[in-house]
JSON list of C-alpha atoms in Angstrom, two decimals:
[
{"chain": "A", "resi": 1302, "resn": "UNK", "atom": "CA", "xyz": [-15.14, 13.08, 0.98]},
{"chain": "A", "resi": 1303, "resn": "UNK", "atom": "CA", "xyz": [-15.34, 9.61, -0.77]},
{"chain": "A", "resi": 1304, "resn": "UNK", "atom": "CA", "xyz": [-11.13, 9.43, -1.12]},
{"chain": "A", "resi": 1305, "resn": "UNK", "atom": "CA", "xyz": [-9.92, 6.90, -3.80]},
{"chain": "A", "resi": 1306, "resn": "UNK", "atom": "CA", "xyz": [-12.84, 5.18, -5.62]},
{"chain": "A", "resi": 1307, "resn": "UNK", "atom": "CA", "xyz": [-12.51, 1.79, -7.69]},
{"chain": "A", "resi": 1308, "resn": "UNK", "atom": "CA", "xyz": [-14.73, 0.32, -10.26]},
{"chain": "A", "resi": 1309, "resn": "UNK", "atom": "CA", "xyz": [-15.76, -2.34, -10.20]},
{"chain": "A", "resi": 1310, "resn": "UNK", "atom": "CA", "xyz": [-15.75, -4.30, -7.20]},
{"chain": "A", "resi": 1311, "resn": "UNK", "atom": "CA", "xyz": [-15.50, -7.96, -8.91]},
{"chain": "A", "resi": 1312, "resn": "UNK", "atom": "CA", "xyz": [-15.18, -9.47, -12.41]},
{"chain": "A", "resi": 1313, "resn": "UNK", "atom": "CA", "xyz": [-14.70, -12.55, -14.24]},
{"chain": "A", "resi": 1314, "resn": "UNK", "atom": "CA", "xyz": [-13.26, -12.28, -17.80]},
{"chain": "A", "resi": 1315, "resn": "UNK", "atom": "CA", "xyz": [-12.50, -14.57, -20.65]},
{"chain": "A", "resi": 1316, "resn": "UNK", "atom": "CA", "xyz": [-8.75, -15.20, -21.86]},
{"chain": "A", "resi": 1317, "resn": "UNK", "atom": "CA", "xyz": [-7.55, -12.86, -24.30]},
{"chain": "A", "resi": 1318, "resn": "UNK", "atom": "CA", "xyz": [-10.56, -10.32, -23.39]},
{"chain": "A", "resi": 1319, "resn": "UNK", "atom": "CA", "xyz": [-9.79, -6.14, -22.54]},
{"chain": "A", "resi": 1320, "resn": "UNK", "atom": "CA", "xyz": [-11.14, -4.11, -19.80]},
{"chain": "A", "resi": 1321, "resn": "UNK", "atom": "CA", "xyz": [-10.55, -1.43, -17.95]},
{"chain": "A", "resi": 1322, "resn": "UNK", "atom": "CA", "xyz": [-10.36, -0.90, -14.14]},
{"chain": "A", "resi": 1323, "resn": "UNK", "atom": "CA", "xyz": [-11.22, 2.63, -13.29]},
{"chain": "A", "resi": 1324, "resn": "UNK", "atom": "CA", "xyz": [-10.08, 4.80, -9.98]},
{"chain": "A", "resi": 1325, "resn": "UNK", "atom": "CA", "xyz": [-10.58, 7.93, -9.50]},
{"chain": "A", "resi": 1326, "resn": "UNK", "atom": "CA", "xyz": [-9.74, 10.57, -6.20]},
{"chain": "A", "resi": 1327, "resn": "UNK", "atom": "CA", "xyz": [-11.21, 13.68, -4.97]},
{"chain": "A", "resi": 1328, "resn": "UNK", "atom": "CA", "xyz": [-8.67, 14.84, -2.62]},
{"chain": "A", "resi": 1329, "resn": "UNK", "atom": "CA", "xyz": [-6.56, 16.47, -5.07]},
{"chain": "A", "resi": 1330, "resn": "UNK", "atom": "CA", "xyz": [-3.59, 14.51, -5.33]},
{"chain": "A", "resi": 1331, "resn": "UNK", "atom": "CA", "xyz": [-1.09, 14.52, -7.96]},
{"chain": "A", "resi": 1332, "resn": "UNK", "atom": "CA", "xyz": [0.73, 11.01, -7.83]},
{"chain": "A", "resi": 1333, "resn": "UNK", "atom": "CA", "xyz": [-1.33, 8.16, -8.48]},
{"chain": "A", "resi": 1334, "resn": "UNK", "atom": "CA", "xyz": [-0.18, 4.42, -8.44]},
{"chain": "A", "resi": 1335, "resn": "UNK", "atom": "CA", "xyz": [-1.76, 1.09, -9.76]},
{"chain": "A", "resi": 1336, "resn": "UNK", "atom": "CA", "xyz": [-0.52, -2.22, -7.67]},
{"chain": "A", "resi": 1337, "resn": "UNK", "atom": "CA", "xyz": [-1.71, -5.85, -8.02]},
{"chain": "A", "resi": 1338, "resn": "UNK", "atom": "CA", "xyz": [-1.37, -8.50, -5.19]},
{"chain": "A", "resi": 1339, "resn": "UNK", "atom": "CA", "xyz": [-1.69, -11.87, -5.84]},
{"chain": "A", "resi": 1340, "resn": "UNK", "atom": "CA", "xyz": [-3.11, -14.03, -3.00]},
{"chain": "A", "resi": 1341, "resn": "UNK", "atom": "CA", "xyz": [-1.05, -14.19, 0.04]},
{"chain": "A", "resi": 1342, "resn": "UNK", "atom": "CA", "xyz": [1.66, -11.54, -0.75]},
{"chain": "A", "resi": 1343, "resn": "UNK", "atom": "CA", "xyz": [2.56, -7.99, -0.62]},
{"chain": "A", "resi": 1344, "resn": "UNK", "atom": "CA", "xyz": [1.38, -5.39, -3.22]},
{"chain": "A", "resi": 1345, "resn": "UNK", "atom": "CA", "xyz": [3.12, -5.03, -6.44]},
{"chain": "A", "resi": 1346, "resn": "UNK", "atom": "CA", "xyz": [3.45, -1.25, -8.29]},
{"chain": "A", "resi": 1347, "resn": "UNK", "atom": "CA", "xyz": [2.61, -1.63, -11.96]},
{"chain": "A", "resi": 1348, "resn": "UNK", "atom": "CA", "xyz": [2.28, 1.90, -12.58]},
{"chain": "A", "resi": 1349, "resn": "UNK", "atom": "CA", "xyz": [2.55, 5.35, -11.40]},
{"chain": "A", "resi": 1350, "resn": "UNK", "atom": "CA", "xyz": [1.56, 9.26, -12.32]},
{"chain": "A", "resi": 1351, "resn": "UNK", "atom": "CA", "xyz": [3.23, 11.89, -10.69]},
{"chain": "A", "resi": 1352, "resn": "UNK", "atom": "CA", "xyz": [0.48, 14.51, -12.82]},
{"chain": "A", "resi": 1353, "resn": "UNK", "atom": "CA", "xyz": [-1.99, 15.01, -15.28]},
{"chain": "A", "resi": 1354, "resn": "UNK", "atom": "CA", "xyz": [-0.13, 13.37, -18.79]},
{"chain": "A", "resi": 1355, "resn": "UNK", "atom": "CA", "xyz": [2.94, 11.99, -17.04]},
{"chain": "A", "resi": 1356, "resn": "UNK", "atom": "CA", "xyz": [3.08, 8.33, -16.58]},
{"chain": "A", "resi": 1357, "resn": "UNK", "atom": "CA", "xyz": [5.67, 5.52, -15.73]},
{"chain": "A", "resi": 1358, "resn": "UNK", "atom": "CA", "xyz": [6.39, 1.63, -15.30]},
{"chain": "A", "resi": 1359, "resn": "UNK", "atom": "CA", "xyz": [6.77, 0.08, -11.95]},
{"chain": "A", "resi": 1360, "resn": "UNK", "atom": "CA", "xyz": [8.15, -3.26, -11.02]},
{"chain": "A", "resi": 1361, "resn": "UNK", "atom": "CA", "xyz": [5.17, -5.56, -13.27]},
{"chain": "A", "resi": 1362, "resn": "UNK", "atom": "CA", "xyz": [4.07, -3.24, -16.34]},
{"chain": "A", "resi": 1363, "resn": "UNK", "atom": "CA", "xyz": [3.73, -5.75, -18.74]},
{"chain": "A", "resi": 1364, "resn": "UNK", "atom": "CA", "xyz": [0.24, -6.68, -19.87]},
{"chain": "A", "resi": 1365, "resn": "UNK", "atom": "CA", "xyz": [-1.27, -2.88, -18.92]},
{"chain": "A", "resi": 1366, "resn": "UNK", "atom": "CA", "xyz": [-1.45, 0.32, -19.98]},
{"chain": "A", "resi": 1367, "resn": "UNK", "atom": "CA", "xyz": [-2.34, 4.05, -17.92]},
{"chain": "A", "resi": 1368, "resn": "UNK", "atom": "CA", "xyz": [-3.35, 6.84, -19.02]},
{"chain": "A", "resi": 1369, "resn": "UNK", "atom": "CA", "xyz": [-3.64, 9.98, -16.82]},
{"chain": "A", "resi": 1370, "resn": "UNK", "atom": "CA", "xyz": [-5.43, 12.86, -19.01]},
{"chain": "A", "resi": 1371, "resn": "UNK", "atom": "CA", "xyz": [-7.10, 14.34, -15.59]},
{"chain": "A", "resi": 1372, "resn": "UNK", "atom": "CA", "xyz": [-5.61, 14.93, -11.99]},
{"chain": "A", "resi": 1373, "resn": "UNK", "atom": "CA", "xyz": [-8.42, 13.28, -10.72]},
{"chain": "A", "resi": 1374, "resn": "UNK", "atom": "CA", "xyz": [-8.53, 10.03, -12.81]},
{"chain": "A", "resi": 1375, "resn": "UNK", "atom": "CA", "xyz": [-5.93, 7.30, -13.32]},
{"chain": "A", "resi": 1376, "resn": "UNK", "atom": "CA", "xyz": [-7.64, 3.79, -15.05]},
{"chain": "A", "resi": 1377, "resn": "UNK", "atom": "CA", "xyz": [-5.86, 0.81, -15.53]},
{"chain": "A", "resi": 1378, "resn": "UNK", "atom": "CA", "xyz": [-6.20, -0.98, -19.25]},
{"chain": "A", "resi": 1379, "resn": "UNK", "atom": "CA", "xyz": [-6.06, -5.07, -19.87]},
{"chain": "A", "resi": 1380, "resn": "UNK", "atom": "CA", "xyz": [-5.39, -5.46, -23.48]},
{"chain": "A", "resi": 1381, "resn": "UNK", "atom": "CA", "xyz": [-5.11, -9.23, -23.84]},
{"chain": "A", "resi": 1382, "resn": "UNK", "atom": "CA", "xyz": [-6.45, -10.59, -20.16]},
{"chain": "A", "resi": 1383, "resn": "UNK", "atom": "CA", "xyz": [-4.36, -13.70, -19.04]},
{"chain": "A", "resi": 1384, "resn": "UNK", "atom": "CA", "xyz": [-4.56, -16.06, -15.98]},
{"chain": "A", "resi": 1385, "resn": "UNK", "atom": "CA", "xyz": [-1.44, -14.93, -15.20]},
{"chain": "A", "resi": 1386, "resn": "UNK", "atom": "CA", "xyz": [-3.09, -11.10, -14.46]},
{"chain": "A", "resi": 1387, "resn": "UNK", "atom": "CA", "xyz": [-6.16, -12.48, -11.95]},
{"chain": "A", "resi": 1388, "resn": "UNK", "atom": "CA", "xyz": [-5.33, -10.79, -8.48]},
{"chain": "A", "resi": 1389, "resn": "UNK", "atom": "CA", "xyz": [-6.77, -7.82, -6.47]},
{"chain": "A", "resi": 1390, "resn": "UNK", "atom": "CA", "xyz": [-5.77, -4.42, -8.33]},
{"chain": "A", "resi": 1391, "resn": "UNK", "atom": "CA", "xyz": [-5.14, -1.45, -5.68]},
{"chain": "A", "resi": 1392, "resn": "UNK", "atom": "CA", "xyz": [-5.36, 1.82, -6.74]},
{"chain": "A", "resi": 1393, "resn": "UNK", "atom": "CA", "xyz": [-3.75, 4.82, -4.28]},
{"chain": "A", "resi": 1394, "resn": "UNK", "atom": "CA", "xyz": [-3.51, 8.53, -4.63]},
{"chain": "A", "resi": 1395, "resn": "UNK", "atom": "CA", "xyz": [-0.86, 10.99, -2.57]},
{"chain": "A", "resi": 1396, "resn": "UNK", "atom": "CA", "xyz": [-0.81, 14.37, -2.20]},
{"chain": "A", "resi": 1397, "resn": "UNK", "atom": "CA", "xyz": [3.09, 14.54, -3.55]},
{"chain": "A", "resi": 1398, "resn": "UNK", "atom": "CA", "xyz": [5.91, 12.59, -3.80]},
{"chain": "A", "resi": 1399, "resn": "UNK", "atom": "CA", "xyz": [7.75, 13.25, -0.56]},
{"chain": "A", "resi": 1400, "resn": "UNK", "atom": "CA", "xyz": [6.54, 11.87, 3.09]},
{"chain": "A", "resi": 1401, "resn": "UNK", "atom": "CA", "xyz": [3.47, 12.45, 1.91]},
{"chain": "A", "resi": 1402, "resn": "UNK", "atom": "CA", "xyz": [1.75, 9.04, 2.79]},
{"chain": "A", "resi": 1403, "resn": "UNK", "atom": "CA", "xyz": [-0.88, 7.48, 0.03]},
{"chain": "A", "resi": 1404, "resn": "UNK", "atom": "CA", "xyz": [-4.14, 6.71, 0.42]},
{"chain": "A", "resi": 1405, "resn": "UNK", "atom": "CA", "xyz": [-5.82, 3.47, -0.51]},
{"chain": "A", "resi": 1406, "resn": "UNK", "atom": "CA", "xyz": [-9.23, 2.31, -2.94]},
{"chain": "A", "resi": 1407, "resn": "UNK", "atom": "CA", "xyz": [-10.64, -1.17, -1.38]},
{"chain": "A", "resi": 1408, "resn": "UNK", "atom": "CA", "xyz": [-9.72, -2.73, -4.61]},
{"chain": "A", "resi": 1409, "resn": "UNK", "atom": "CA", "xyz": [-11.12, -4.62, -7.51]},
{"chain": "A", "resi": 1410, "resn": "UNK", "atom": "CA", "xyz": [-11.03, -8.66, -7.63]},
{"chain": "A", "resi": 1411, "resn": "UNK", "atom": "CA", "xyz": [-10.24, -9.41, -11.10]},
{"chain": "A", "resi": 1412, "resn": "UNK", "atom": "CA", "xyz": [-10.66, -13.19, -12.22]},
{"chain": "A", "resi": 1413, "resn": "UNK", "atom": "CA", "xyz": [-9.46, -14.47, -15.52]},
{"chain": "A", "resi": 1414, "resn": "UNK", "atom": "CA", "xyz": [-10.83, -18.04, -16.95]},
{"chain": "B", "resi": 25, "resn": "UNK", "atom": "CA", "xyz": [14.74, 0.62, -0.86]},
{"chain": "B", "resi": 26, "resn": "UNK", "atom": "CA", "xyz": [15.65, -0.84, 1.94]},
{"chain": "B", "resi": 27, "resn": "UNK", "atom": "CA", "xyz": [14.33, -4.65, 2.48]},
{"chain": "B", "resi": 28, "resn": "UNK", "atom": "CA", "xyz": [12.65, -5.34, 5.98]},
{"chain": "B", "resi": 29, "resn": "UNK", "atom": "CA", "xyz": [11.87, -8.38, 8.10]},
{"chain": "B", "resi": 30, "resn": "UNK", "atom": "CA", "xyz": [8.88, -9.25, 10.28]},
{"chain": "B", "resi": 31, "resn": "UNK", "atom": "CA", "xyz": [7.76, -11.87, 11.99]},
{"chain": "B", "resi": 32, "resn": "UNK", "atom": "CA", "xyz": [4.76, -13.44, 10.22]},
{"chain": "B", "resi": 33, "resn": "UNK", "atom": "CA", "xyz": [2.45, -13.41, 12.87]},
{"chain": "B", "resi": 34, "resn": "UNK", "atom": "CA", "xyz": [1.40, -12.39, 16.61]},
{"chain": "B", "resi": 35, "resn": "UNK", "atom": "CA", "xyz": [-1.29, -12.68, 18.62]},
{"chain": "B", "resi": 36, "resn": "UNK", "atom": "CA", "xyz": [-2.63, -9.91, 21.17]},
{"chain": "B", "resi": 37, "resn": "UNK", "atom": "CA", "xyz": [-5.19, -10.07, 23.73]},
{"chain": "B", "resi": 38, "resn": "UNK", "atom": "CA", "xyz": [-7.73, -7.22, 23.39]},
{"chain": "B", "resi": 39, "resn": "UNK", "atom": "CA", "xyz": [-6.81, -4.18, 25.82]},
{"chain": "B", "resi": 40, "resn": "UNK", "atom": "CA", "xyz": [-3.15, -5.19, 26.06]},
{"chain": "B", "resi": 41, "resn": "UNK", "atom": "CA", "xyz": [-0.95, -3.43, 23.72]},
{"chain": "B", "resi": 42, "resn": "UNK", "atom": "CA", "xyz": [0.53, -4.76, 20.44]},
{"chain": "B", "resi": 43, "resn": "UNK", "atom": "CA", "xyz": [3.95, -4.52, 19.90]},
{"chain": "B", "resi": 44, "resn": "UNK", "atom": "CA", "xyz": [5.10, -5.25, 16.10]},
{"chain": "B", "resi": 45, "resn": "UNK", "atom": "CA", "xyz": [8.76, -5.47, 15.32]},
{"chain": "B", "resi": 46, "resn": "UNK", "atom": "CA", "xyz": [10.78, -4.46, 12.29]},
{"chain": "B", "resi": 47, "resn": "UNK", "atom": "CA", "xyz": [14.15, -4.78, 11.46]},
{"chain": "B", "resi": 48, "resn": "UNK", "atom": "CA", "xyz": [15.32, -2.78, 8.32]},
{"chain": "B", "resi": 49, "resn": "UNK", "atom": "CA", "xyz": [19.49, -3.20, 9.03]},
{"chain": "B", "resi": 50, "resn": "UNK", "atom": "CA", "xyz": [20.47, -1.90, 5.74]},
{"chain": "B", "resi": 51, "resn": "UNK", "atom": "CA", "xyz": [18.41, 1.34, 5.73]},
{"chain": "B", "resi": 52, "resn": "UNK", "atom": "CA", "xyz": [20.21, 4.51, 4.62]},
{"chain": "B", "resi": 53, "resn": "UNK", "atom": "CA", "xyz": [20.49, 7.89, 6.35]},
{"chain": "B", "resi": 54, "resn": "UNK", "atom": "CA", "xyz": [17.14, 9.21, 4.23]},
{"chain": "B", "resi": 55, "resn": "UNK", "atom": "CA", "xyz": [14.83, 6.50, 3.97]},
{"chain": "B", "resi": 56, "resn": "UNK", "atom": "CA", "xyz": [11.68, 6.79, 6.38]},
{"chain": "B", "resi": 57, "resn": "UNK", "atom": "CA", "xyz": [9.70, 3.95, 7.71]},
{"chain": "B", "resi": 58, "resn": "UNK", "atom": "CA", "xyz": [6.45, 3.61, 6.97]},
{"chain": "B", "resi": 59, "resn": "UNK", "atom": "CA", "xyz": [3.66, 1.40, 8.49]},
{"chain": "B", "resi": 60, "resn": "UNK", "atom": "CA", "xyz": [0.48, 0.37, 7.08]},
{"chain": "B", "resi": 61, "resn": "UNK", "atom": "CA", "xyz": [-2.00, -2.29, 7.58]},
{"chain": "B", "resi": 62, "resn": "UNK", "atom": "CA", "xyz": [-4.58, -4.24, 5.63]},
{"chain": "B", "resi": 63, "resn": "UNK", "atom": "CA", "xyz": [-7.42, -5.21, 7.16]},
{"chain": "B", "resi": 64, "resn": "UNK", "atom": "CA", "xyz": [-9.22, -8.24, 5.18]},
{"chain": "B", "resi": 65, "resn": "UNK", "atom": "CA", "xyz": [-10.40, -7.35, 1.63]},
{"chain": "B", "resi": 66, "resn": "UNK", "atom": "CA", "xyz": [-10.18, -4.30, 2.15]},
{"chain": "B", "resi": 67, "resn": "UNK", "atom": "CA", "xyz": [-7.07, -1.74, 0.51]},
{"chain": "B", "resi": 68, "resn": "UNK", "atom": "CA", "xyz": [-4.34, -0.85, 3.24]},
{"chain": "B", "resi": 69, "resn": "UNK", "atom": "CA", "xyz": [-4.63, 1.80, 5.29]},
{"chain": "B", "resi": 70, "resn": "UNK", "atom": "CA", "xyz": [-1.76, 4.10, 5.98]},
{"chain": "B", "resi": 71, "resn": "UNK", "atom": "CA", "xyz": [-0.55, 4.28, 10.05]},
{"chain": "B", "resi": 72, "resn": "UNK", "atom": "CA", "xyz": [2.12, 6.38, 11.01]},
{"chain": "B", "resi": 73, "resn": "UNK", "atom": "CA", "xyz": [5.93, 7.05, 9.66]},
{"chain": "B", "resi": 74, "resn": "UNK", "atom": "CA", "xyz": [9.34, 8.34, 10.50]},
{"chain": "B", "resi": 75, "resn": "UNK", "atom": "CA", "xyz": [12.27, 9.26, 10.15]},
{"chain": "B", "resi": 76, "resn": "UNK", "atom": "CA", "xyz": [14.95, 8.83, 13.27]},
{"chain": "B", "resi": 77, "resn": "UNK", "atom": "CA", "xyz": [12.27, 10.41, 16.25]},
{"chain": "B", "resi": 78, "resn": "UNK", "atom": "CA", "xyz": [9.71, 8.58, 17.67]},
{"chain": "B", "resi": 79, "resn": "UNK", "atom": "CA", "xyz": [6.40, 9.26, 16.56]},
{"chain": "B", "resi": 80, "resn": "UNK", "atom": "CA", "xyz": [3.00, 9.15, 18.07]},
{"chain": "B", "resi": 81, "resn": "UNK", "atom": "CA", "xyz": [-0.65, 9.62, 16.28]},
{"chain": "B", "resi": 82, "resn": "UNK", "atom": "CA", "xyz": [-4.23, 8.78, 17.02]},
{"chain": "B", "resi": 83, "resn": "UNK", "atom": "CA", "xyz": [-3.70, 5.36, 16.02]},
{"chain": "B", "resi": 84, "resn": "UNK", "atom": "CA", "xyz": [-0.23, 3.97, 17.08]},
{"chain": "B", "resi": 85, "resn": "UNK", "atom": "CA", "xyz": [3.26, 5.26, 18.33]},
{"chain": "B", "resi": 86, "resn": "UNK", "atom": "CA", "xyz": [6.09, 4.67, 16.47]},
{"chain": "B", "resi": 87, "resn": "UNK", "atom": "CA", "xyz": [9.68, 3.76, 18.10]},
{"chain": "B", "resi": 88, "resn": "UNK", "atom": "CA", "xyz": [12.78, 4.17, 15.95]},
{"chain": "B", "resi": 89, "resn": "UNK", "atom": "CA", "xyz": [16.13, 2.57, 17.54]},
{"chain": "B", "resi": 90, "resn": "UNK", "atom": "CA", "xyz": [18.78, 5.02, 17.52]},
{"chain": "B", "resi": 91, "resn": "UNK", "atom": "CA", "xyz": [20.73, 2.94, 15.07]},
{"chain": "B", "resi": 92, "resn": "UNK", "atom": "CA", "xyz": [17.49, 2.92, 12.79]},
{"chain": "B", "resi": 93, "resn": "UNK", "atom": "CA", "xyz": [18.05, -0.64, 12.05]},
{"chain": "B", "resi": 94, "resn": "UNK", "atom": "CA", "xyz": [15.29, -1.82, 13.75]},
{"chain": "B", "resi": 95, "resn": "UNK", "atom": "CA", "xyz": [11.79, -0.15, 14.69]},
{"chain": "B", "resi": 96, "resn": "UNK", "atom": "CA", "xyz": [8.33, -0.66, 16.56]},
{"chain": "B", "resi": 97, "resn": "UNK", "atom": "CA", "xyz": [4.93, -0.11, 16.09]},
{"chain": "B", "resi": 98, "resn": "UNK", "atom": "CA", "xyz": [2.84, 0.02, 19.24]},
{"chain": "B", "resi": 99, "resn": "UNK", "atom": "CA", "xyz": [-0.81, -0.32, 18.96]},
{"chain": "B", "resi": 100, "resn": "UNK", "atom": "CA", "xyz": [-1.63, 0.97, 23.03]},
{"chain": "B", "resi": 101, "resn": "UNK", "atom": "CA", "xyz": [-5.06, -0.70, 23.55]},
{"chain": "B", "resi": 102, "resn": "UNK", "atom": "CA", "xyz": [-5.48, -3.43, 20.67]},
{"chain": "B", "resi": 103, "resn": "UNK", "atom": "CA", "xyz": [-9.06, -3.76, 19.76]},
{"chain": "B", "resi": 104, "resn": "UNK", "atom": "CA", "xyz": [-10.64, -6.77, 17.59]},
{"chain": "B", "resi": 105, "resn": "UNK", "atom": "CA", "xyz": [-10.74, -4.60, 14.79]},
{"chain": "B", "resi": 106, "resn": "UNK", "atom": "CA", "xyz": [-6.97, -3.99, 14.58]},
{"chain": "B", "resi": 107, "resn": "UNK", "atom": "CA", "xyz": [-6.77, -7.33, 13.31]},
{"chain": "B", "resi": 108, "resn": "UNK", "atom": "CA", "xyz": [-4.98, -7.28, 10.44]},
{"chain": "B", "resi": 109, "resn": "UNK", "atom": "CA", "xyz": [-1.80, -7.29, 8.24]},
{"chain": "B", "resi": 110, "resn": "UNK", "atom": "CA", "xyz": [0.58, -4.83, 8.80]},
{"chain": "B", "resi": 111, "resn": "UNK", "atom": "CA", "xyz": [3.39, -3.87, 6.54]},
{"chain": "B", "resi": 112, "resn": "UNK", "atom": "CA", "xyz": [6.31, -2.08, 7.31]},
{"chain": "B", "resi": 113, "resn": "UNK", "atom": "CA", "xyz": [8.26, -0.32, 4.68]},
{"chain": "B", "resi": 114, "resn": "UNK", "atom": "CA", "xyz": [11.45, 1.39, 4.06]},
{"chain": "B", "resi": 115, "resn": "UNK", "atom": "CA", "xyz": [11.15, 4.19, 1.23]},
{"chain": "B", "resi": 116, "resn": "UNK", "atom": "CA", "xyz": [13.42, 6.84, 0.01]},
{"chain": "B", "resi": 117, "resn": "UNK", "atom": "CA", "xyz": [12.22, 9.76, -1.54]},
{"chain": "B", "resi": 118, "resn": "UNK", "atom": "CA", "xyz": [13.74, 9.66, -4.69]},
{"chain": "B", "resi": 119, "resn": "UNK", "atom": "CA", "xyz": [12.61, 13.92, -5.97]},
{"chain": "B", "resi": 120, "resn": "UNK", "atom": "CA", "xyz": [10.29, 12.28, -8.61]},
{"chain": "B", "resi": 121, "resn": "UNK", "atom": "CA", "xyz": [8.45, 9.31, -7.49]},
{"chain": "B", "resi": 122, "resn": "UNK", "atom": "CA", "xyz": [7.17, 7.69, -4.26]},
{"chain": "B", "resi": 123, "resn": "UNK", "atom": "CA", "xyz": [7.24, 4.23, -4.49]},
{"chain": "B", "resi": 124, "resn": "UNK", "atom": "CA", "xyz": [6.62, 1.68, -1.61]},
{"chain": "B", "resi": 125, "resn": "UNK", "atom": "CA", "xyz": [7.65, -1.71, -1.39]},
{"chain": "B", "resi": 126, "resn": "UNK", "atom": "CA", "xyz": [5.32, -4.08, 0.54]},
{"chain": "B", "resi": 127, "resn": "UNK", "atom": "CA", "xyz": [6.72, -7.38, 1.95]},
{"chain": "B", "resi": 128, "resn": "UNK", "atom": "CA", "xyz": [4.34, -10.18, 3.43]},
{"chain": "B", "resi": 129, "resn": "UNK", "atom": "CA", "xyz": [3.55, -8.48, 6.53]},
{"chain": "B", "resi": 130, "resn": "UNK", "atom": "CA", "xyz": [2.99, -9.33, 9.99]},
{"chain": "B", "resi": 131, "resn": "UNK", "atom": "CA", "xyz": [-0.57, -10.62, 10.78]},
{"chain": "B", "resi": 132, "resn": "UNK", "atom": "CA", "xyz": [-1.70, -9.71, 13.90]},
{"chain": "B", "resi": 133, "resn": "UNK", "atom": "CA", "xyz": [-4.64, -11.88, 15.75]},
{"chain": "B", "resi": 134, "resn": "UNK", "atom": "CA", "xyz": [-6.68, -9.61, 18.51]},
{"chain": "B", "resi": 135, "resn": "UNK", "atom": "CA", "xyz": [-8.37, -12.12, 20.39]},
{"chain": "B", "resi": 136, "resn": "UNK", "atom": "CA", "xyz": [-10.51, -11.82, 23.24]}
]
């Protein structure tokens, strides 16, 4: 049972480049949630599923965009990558919305030069 | 949700147990507290929570003051690998989303 799964581990982009950081879970769960932390602080939500084709903003939105078209798959999209956006990107899966607690990838270290 | 306070760091000898204070004085009659820790570069990993009872898992015990404005975490028999970060959090389940609220943490040393 591999859990949450990110891709990729590291990357180093260019100013004003795109990507896409992918997660995906196998456990099932319906919420899904994309945070960043930035070096020395807590995690910050950007964005959050509660199901397949439902999306919404957390507390730092701007500068992504989610889609959710699967239960099982929830990437992350950098339009216009800014220096501003390097940090460690945590994505995290629960099985519902309750007490339900949520369950952590190991990340992916995004640098932007 | 409910904004807590920890100290930002403790040390524990290995074997003893870890005590981790929280104090969360303007938490409401249904928020929970949650506890997770981070262990370096890697994503946090969830611990134990509750809601006014104590609570007790494989990994920690959790004590809840009966005023809930303050809380515990008790790692019995603290092992170099419990080194780590660990967040408490206050959350209220709101019918629609879950959404937790990490704060800087308290970063626990396990020395020898």
């Amino acid at each position: 049972n591999a859990g949450v799964t990110q891709t990729p581990k590291f990357r180093i982009l260019k100013i004003g480049q795109s990507m896409t950081l992918q997660c995906t879970q196998d456990m099932n769960h319906n919420y899904m949630y994309w945070y960043r932390q930035d070096p020395g602080m807590g995690l910050k939500l950007i964005y959050y599923s509660v199901g397949a084709g439902i999306t919404d903003k957390g507390e730092v939105p701007n500068g992504y965009n989610v889609s959710r078209s699967t239960t099982e798959d929830f990437p992350l999209r950098l339009e216009l990558a800014a220096p501003s956006q390097t940090s460690v990107y945590f994505c995290a899966s629960s099985l519902s919305g309750g007490n339900q607690p949520q369950h952590f990838g190991d990340g992916t270290r995004l640098s932007i030069l | 949700d409910a904004k807590t306070t920890q100290p930002t760091s403790m040390d524990c000898a290995e074997g003893r147990a870890a005590n981790l204070p929280c104090n969360h004085s303007t938490i409401s009659g249904n928020e929970y507290v949650y506890w997770y820790r981070q262990i370096h570069s890697q994503g946090p990993q969830y611990i134990i929570h509750g809601l006014k009872n104590n609570e007790t898992n494989e990994m920690a015990s959790l004590i809840i003051t009966e005023d809930r404005k303050s809380s515990t975490l008790i790692l019995p028999h603290a092992t170099l690998r419990d080194t780590a970060v660990y967040y408490c959090i206050v959350r209220v389940y709101t019918g629609t989303a879950s959404k937790l609220t990490f704060g800087t943490g308290t970063r626990l040393q396990v020395t020898l």
